[in-house]
């Protein structure tokens, strides 16, 4: 069902435009405001709880940025994504015939969202824009829209990017960047860093060297600011443009008001020899891409969005139009302006807008990437301390795991050493310690404020922590948590601030949400050796912790082992009562058998059950598992090395590595390796067959390596690796700058990545060449010169899961000579 009369929409991309009057009242248990991805999951969760729910969308389309060009999902750790968020990516995967997909075309994402709300029979009111709210004290009693519609509900969810409903309800919030001193952070406020920064000194004045001539467009007259100090600025916006090279592509339009002088800074940067503006153009299905900002002068319209968070709809429409004009003009300039080098014009002109996306707006995304707007200030503020594991929220409703990611907030003039120079300010790209919990108190207003509103998008977080939280998968899981909390508040007749967290937690876990890290952590734990021997008994302990806040009764534990294994309990496996906060444990003696596959997964499954509330209480059950891999040790002359959790095995010519690892790239060097020390000389050919690789992440890396010392990750140089990824084929990675980590790449893009594949690394002096053998033919991936290569090097196979969950790589026939 779609409510409201839309009338004629103006042509081209717009944020706001008048819509016809459509009076009337709509009543529901829960009203969700915002057609974002979070709004959809909130509405779906409320409907599945049996609540009457309406979804009120500002525009015509559902899904927010997820369906408006952001097809290259910023996942962080995929295993930290659960619930309806993960269900969305599985629904997208079903369209492509895969278990799940985190890269997709915009129209596919939108179709999934539309089908989802239709399946749950959720009324959707499109082009209904908030004008004001009615309140009884602090409680919202009605949401009124510009076209005259009134939405009355018992509970509300603000799923808008801007936090408009939150602000209209009088909830405390902030805009801009806190200084580091506000929360004891290190990456808050003004930040002059190297990311997406000028690599050359570029004069900022219209007449070079003459400040009196004025600043170039795109350079702000603001003072640079003291590093770490707070201000009103927010990170830059852009459109996530979908590109294609298809024959029916639409050429980049010349926007109304186009002025090539607006790109003089970019022209000078190109003339200085730097061409990187479109280098973050990630391949998507259907021959399409997701174009994002990259480098010093790119698609981000830096410094032109400060009025957006608290601006009127007309003000936002002006800012939106300026961003359309800037970014369309940028692409038109690069494709057509005679001052742009011919080879760059040819490269850019090979791309265009897809004819089968965004038909209403000429192939241009309908939604601006609002990376940051208002942020609620609640009783719990997520800060850098949460991201770095210096603090742990006791009441998590979801996990975030992406980098502390702020795009640049300003472009100012600084002393470049040999004269004034343009410099970007505000970019931060710092990894968190790992997935971290988002407190329930961060998505509800502080006590005393609106008692029937939950805010999963414009949540309570500092500027730099919000830069990590603000990813679409996280918004979806927080939308689900918001609806579940609203349902419990209505069921118990309490304010959202007083929802029983243990009950909320149980419900979220039952919905498949991930609340603790590593995944699968719950009140039940299974303790066993990672690599038990075959034929020799080993102990397994199952424990349950009472997290209910009250005593529970009739506690019972169980253990299930793989077929062919044996298990005998040692002592009691239950207890009549378990006080709040206490632990009960039981032990089994288990004997394993050798699995059919080298280092194959064997799963120990545990269960726990108890009753909350006495004789007529609620039965509660939990399940947990532990994966083990039966040991088959590596034999001499081979050795092993690891800079992450890893297990190794050998069965004749077969080698297997099971390893976690965040990455093998620029400052991160985490892998498990089986190596032949000293097997690589100045003239050596090394080969191995990669039989299989677990797809723990699209960027997981497994392959063959030369290195001066593979047992010295993060420091040893002379480092080159030929690796396969589960997505997009093969890479030749090298440490070109001699800092001990990989930073140079050549690619052989194949989709899907084929297995088995014969990997070959050839060393001739200091030159290394990587090639892949497929179906009897060799394909060169690339070559690199490494003057730091020692005369004798280690040769080995390696594995990095690019995830906390370890992945297995299976090799055979390693040879070097």
Coordinates of N, CA and C in Angstrom, one line a residue, residues 543-548 550-555 557 575-585 610-611:
X543 N 29.9 -24.1 29.8 CA 29.6 -23.3 31.0 C 28.5 -22.4 30.6
X544 N 27.6 -22.0 31.5 CA 26.6 -21.0 31.3 C 26.7 -20.0 32.4
X545 N 26.5 -18.7 32.0 CA 26.5 -17.6 33.0 C 25.1 -17.1 33.1
X546 N 24.6 -16.8 34.3 CA 23.2 -16.3 34.4 C 23.3 -14.8 34.3
X547 N 22.9 -14.3 33.1 CA 22.9 -12.8 32.8 C 21.5 -12.2 33.0
X548 N 20.6 -12.9 33.6 CA 19.2 -12.5 33.6 C 18.9 -11.4 34.7
X550 N 18.2 -12.1 37.8 CA 17.5 -12.7 38.9 C 18.0 -14.2 38.9
X551 N 17.7 -14.9 40.0 CA 18.0 -16.3 40.0 C 17.2 -17.1 39.0
X552 N 17.8 -18.1 38.4 CA 17.1 -19.0 37.4 C 17.1 -20.4 38.0
X553 N 16.2 -21.3 37.5 CA 16.1 -22.6 38.0 C 16.2 -23.7 36.9
X554 N 16.3 -24.9 37.3 CA 16.3 -26.1 36.4 C 17.4 -25.9 35.2
X555 N 18.6 -25.6 35.6 CA 19.7 -25.4 34.7 C 20.1 -26.8 34.2
X557 N 22.8 -28.6 31.0 CA 23.7 -28.4 29.9 C 23.8 -29.7 29.1
X575 N 22.0 -28.1 37.4 CA 21.9 -27.6 38.8 C 20.5 -27.1 39.0
X576 N 19.9 -27.3 40.2 CA 18.5 -26.8 40.5 C 18.4 -25.3 40.4
X577 N 19.4 -24.5 40.9 CA 19.3 -23.1 40.9 C 20.6 -22.5 40.5
X578 N 20.6 -21.3 39.9 CA 21.8 -20.5 39.6 C 21.6 -19.1 39.9
X579 N 22.2 -18.5 40.9 CA 22.0 -17.1 41.3 C 22.4 -16.2 40.2
X580 N 21.9 -15.0 40.2 CA 22.3 -14.0 39.2 C 23.8 -13.7 39.2
X581 N 24.3 -13.7 38.0 CA 25.8 -13.4 37.8 C 26.7 -14.6 38.0
X582 N 26.1 -15.8 38.5 CA 27.0 -16.9 38.8 C 27.1 -17.8 37.5
X583 N 28.1 -18.7 37.6 CA 28.4 -19.6 36.4 C 28.3 -21.0 36.9
X584 N 27.7 -21.8 36.0 CA 27.7 -23.3 36.2 C 28.4 -23.9 35.0
X585 N 29.3 -24.9 35.3 CA 30.1 -25.6 34.3 C 30.0 -27.1 34.4
X610 N 17.2 -23.1 31.0 CA 16.8 -22.8 32.4 C 15.5 -22.1 32.4
X611 N 15.0 -21.8 33.5 CA 13.7 -21.2 33.7 C 13.9 -19.9 34.4

